[in-house]
Coordinates of C-alpha atoms in Angstrom, one line a residue:
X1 CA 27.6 23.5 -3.0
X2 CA 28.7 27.1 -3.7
X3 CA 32.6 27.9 -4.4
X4 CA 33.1 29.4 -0.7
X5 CA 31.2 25.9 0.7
X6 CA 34.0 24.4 -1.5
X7 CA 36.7 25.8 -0.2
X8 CA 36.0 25.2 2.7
X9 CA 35.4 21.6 2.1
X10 CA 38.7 21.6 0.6
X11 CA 40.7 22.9 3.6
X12 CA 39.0 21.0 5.9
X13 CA 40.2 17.8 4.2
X14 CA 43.4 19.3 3.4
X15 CA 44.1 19.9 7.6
X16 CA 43.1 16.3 7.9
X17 CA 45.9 15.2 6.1
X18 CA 48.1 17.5 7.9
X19 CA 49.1 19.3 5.6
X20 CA 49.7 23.3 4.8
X21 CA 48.6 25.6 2.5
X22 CA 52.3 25.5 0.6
X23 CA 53.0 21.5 0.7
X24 CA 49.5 20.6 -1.0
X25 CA 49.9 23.2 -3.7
X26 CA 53.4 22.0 -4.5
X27 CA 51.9 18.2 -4.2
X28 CA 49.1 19.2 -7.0
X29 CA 51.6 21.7 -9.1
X30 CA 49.5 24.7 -8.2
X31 CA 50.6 27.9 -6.8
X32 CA 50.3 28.4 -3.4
X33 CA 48.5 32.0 -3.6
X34 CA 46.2 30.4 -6.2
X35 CA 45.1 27.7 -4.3
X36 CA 44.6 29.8 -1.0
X37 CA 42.3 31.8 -3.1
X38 CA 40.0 28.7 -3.8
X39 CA 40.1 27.5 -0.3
X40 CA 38.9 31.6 0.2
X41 CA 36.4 30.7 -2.2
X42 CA 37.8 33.5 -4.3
X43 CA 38.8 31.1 -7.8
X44 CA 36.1 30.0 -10.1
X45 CA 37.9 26.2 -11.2
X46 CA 38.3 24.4 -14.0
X47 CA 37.9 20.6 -14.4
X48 CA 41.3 20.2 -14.4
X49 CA 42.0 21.8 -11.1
X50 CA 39.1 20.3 -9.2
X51 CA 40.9 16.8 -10.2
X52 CA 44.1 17.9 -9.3
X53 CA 42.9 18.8 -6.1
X54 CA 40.4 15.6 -5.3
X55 CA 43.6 13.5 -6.3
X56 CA 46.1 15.2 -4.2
X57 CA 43.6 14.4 -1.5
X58 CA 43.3 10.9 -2.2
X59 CA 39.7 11.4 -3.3
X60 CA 37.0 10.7 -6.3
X61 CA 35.1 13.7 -8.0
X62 CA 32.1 12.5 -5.7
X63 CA 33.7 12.1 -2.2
X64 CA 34.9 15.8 -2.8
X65 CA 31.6 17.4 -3.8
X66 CA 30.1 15.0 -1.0
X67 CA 27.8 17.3 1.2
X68 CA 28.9 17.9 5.1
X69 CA 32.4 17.3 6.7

């Protein structure tokens, strides 16, 4: 999985929650123009991030990087 697949692993998941862009990011501490750059696959990650994010969606490290949607 490359960082733009990611992304847009991430927002897919993130619109099944029904959330927005802005609500997530304030749910995960994260700025909002920050994290629409990673569902853009514009942000390179760190760890911590990618666990902010997999918990904010109610996920483990390996149901995010899971293949398909």
């Amino acid at each position: 999985m490359n960082i733009k697949e990611f992304g847009q692993r991430v927002r897919y998941l993130r619109k099944n929650l029904g959330l927005s862009q802005e609500k997530f990011a304030l749910s995960i501490s994260m700025d909002r123009t920050y994290y629409a750059d990673i569902e853009n696959g514009k942000r390179n990650l760190s760890f911590n991030n990618i666990c902010k994010i997999a918990n904010g969606l109610g996920l483990s490290l390996s149901e995010l990087f899971k293949e398909g949607f």
